[in-house]
Coordinates of C-alpha atoms in Angstrom, one line a residue:
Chain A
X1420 CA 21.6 0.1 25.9
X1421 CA 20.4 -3.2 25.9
X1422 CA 17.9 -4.8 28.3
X1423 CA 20.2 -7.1 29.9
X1424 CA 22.8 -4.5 30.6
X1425 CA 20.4 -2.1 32.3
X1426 CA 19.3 -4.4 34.3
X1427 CA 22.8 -5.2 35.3
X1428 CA 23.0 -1.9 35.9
X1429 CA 20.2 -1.5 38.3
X1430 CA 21.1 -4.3 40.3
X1431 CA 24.5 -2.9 41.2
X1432 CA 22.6 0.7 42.5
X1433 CA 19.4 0.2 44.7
X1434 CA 16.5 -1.5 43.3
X1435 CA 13.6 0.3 41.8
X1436 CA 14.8 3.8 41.6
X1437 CA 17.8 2.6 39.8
X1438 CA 15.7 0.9 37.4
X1439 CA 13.8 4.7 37.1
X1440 CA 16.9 6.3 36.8
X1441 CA 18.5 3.9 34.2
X1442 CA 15.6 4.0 32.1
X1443 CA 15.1 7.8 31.8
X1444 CA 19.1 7.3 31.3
X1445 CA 18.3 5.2 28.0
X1446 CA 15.1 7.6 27.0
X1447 CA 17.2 10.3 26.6
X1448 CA 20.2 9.4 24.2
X1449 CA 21.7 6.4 24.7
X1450 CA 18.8 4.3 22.9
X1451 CA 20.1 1.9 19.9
X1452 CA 19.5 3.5 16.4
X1453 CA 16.2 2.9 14.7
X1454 CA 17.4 1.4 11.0
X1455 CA 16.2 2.3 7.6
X1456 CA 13.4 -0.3 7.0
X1457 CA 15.2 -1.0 3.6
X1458 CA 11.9 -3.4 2.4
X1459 CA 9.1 -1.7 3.6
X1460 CA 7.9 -0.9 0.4
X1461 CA 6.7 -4.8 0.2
X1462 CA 5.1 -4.2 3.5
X1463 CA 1.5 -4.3 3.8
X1464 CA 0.0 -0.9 2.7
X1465 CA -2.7 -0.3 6.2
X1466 CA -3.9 2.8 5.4
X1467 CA -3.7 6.5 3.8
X1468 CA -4.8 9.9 4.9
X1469 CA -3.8 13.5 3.2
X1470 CA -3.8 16.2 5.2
X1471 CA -4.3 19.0 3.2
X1472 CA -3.9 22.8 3.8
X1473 CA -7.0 23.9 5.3
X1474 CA -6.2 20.8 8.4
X1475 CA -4.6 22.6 11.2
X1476 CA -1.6 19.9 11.2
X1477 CA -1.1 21.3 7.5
X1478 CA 2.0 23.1 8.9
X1479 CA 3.9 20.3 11.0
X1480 CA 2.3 17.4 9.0
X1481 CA 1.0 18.3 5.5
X1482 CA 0.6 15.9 2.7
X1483 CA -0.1 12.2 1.5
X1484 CA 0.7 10.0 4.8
X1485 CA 0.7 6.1 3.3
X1486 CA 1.3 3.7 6.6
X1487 CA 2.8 0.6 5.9
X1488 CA 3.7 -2.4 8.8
X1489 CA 5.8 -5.7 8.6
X1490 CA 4.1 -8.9 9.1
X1491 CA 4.6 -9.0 12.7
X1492 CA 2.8 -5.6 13.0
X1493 CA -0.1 -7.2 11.1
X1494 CA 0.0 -9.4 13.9
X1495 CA -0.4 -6.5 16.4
X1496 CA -2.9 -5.0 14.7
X1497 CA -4.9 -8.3 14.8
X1498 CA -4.5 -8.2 18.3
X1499 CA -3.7 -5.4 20.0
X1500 CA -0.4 -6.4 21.0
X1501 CA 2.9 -5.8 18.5
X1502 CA 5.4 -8.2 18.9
X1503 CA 9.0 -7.5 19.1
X1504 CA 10.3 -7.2 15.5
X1505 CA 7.1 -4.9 14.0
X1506 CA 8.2 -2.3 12.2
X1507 CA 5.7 0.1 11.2
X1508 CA 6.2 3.2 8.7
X1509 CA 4.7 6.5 8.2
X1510 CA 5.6 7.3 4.1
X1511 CA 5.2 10.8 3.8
X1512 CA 4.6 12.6 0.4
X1513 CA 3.8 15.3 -1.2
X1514 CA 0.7 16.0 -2.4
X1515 CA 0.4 17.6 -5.6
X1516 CA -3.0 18.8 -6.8
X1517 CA -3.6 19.7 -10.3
X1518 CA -7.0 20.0 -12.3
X1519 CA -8.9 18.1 -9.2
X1520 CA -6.6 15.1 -8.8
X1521 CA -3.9 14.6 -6.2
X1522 CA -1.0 12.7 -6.6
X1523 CA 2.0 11.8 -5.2
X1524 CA 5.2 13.9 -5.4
X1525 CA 8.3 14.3 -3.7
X1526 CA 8.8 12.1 -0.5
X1527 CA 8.8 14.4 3.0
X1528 CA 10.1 11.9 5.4
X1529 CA 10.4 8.0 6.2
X1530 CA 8.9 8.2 10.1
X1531 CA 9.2 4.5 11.7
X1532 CA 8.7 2.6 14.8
X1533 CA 10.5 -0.7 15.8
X1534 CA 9.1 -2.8 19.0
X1535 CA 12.4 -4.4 20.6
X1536 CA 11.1 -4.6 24.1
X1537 CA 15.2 -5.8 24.8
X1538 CA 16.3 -2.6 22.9
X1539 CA 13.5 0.3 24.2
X1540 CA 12.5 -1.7 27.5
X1541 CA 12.6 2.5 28.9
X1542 CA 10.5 4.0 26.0
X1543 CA 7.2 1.2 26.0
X1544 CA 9.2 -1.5 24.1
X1545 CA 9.4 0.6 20.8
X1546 CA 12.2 2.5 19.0
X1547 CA 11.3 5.8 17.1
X1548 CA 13.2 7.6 14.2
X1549 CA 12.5 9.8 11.5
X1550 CA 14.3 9.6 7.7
X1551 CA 14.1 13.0 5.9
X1552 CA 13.2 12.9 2.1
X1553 CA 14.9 10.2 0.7
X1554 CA 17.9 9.8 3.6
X1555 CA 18.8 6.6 5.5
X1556 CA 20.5 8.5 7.7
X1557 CA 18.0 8.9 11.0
X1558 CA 17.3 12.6 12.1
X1559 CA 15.2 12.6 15.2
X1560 CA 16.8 13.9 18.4
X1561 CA 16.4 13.3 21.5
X1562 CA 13.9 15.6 22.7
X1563 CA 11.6 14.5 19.1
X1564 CA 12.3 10.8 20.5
X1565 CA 11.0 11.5 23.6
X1566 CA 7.8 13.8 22.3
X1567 CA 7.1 10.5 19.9
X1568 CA 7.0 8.5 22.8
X1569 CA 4.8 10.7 25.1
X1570 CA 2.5 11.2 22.1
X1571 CA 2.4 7.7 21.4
X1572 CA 1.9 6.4 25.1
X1573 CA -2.0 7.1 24.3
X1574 CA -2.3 4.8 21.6
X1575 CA -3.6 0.7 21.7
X1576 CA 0.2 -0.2 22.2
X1577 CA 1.5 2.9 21.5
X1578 CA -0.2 2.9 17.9
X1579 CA -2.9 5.1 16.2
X1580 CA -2.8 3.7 13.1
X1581 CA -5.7 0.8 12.8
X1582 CA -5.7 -1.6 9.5
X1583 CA -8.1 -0.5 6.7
X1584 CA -9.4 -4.5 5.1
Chain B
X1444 CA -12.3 -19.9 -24.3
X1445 CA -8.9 -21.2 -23.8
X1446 CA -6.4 -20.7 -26.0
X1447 CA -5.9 -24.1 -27.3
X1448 CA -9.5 -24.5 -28.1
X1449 CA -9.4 -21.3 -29.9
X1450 CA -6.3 -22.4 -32.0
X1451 CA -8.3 -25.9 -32.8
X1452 CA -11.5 -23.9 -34.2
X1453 CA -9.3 -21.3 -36.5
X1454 CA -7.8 -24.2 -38.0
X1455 CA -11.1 -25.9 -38.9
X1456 CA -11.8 -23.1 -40.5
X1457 CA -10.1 -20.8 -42.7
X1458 CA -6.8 -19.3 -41.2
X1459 CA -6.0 -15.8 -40.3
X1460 CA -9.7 -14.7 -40.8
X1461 CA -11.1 -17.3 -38.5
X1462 CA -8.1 -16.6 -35.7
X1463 CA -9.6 -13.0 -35.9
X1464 CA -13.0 -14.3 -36.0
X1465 CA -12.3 -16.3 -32.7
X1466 CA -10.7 -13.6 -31.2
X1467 CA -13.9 -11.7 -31.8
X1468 CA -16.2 -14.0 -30.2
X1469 CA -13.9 -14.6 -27.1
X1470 CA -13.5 -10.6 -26.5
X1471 CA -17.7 -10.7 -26.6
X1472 CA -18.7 -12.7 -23.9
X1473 CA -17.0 -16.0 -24.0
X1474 CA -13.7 -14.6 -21.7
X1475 CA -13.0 -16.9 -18.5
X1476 CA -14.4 -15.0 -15.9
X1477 CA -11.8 -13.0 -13.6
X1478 CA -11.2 -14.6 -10.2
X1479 CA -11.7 -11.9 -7.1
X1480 CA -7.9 -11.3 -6.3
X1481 CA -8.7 -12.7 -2.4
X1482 CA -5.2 -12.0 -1.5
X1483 CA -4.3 -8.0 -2.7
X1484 CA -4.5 -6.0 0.5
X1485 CA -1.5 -7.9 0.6
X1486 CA 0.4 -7.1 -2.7
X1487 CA 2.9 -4.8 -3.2
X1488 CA 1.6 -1.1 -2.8
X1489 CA 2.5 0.2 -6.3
X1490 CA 0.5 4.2 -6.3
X1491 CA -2.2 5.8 -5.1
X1492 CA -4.2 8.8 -6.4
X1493 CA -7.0 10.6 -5.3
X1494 CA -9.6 11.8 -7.8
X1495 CA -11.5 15.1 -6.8
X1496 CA -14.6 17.1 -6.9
X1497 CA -13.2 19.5 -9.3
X1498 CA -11.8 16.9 -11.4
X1499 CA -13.7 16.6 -15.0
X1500 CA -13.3 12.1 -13.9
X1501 CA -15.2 12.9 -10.8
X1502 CA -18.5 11.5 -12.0
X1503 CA -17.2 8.3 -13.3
X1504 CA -14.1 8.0 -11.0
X1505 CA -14.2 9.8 -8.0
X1506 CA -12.3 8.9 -4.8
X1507 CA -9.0 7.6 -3.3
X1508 CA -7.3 5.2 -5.6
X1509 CA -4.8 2.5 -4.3
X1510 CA -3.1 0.4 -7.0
X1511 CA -2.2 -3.2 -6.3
X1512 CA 0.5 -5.4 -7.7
X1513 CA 1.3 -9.3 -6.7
X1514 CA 5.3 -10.1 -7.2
X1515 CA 4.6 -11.0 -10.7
X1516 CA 3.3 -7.5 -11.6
X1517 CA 6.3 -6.1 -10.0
X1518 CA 8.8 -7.6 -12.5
X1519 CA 6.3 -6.1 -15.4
X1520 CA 6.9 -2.6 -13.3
X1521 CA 11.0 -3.2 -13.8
X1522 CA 10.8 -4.8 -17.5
X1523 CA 7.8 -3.6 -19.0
X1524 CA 6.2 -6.4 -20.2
X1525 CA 4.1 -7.8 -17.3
X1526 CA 4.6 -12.3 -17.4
X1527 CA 1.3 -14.8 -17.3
X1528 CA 0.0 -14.3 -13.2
X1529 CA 0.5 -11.1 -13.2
X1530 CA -2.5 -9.6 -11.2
X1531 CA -3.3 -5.7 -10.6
X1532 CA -5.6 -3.9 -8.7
X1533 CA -7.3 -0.7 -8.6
X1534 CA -8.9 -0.4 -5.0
X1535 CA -11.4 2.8 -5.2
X1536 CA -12.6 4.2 -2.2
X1537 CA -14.5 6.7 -1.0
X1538 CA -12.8 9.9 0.1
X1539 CA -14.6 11.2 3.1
X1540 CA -12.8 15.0 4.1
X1541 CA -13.3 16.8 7.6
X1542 CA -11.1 19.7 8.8
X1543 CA -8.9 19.3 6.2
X1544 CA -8.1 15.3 5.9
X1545 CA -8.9 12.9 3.8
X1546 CA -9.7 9.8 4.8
X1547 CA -10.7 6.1 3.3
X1548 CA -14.3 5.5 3.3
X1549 CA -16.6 2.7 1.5
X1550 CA -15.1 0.9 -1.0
X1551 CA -16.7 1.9 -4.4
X1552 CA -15.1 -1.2 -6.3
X1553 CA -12.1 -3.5 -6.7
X1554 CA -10.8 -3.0 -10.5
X1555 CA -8.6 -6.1 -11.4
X1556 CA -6.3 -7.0 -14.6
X1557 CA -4.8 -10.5 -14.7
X1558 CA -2.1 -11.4 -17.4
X1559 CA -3.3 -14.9 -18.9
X1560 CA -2.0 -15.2 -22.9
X1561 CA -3.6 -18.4 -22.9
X1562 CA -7.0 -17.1 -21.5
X1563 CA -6.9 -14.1 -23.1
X1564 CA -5.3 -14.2 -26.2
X1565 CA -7.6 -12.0 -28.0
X1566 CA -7.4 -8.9 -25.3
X1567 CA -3.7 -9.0 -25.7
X1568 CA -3.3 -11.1 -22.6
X1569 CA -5.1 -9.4 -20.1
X1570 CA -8.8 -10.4 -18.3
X1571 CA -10.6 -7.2 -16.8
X1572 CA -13.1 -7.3 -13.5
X1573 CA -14.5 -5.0 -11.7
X1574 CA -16.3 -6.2 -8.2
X1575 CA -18.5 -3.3 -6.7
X1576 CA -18.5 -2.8 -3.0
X1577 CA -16.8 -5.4 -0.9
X1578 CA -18.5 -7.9 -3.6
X1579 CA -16.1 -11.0 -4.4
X1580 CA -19.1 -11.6 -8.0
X1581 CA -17.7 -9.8 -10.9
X1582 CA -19.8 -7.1 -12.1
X1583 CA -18.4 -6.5 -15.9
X1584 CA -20.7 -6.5 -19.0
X1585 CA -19.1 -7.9 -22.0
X1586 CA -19.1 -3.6 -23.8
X1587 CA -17.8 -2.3 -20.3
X1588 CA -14.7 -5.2 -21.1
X1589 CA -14.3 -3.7 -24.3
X1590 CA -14.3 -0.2 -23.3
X1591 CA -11.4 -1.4 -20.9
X1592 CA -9.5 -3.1 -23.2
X1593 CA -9.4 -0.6 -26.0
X1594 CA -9.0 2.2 -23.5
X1595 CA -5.7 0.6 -22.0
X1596 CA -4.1 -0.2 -25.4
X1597 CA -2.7 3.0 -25.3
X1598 CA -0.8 1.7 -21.9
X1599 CA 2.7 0.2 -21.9
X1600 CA 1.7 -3.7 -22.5
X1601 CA -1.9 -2.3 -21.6
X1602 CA -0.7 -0.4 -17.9
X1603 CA -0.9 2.5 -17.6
X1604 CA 0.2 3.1 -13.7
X1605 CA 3.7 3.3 -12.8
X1606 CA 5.6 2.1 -9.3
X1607 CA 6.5 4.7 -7.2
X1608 CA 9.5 4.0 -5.4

């Protein structure tokens, strides 16, 4: 649901708690899809981390997590505040281990966020979705959307992730 | 040495035995020094690898590796054979682990290869660098060079990384 429609929307019930309603209306499924960010591999590269077995996110989150953002996100990330049209990705691999040396195997999932304050107004201007393996089919439903989001809501803009010079 | 000048000295000399003596002296020390690549954190992210304790390259290589490529190391990627600019970079970092993660710590050195037939004729095209720290001064002695260059011979046109899709 776009911005402009929601608002419609909430003019024609009563005032702010329409505007509550509509919004928890959007949060829950009726959000526009998140696309495959088909170039992101020519994104900026911000940052790695592996987490490995002995983390306790080994289970939910294990492996080689390379983070990569558009340049509008670099913008955000310079100052605190991501324009609309940032895309930033979570790559998530495999980490293989052999003789010492880890390297990169099989791809786990492509999780990205889009800010599109017209397009999320209800979930803090950004869009959430999760690509399994190699799919550009999204995967994430609606309950995962919303535990992104909630998650999220601590970060500087919703974001963790801070760029590595 | 340029590669004009070295052309100009073999020929006042005595053909192929002065090209090869040439090439001799420019491998040495004569080599155009290797600009620091100001611009990488924003090439293409082509690999990364992360070299550990219990690997036998530990000593001499230790840490998180992130390799680098501009667009014109890209199109070496797809063809194999890399064209004059191309510019790749080995970004070695420390890997700090707590709990389980690895993480991105001091920067151990910037390792850089540019693609310059003229400059480097006698290395088969490729200048070698290696800046320590956050250092933008080259750090390279002329045997360190030659170790490089003899060690990546066995690469495909002297590379031995390959882009991970």
């Amino acid at each position: 649901m776009r911005g402009s429609q929601t608002i419609t929307f909430a003019l024609g019930v009563v005032g702010v708690c329409a505007v509550s309603l509509a919004a928890r209306a959007q949060t829950a499924s009726t959000l526009e899809p998140v696309q495959y960010p088909e170039s992101y591999r020519h994104f900026v590269h911000v940052k790695s981390t592996v987490i490995g077995k002995d983390s306790p996110d080994f289970q939910r989150n294990g492996g080689i997590h390379h983070f990569y953002a558009n340049d509008k996100a670099m913008e955000g990330y310079r100052t605190g505040l991501f324009p609309d049209g940032s895309v930033l990705v979570d790559d998530s691999l495999e980490a293989q281990e052999s003789a010492g040396k880890t390297t990169e195997g099989a791809r786990h999932r492509v999780a990205v966020m889009v800010k599109d304050h017209d397009r999320y107004s209800s979930t803090r201007g950004w869009g959430f979705e999760v690509f399994k393996g190699d799919s550009h089919e999204g995967s994430l439903p609606a309950e995962g959307r919303a535990a992104c989001v909630r998650c999220h809501a601590s970060g500087r803009d919703s974001v963790f992730s801070e760029y590595r010079p």
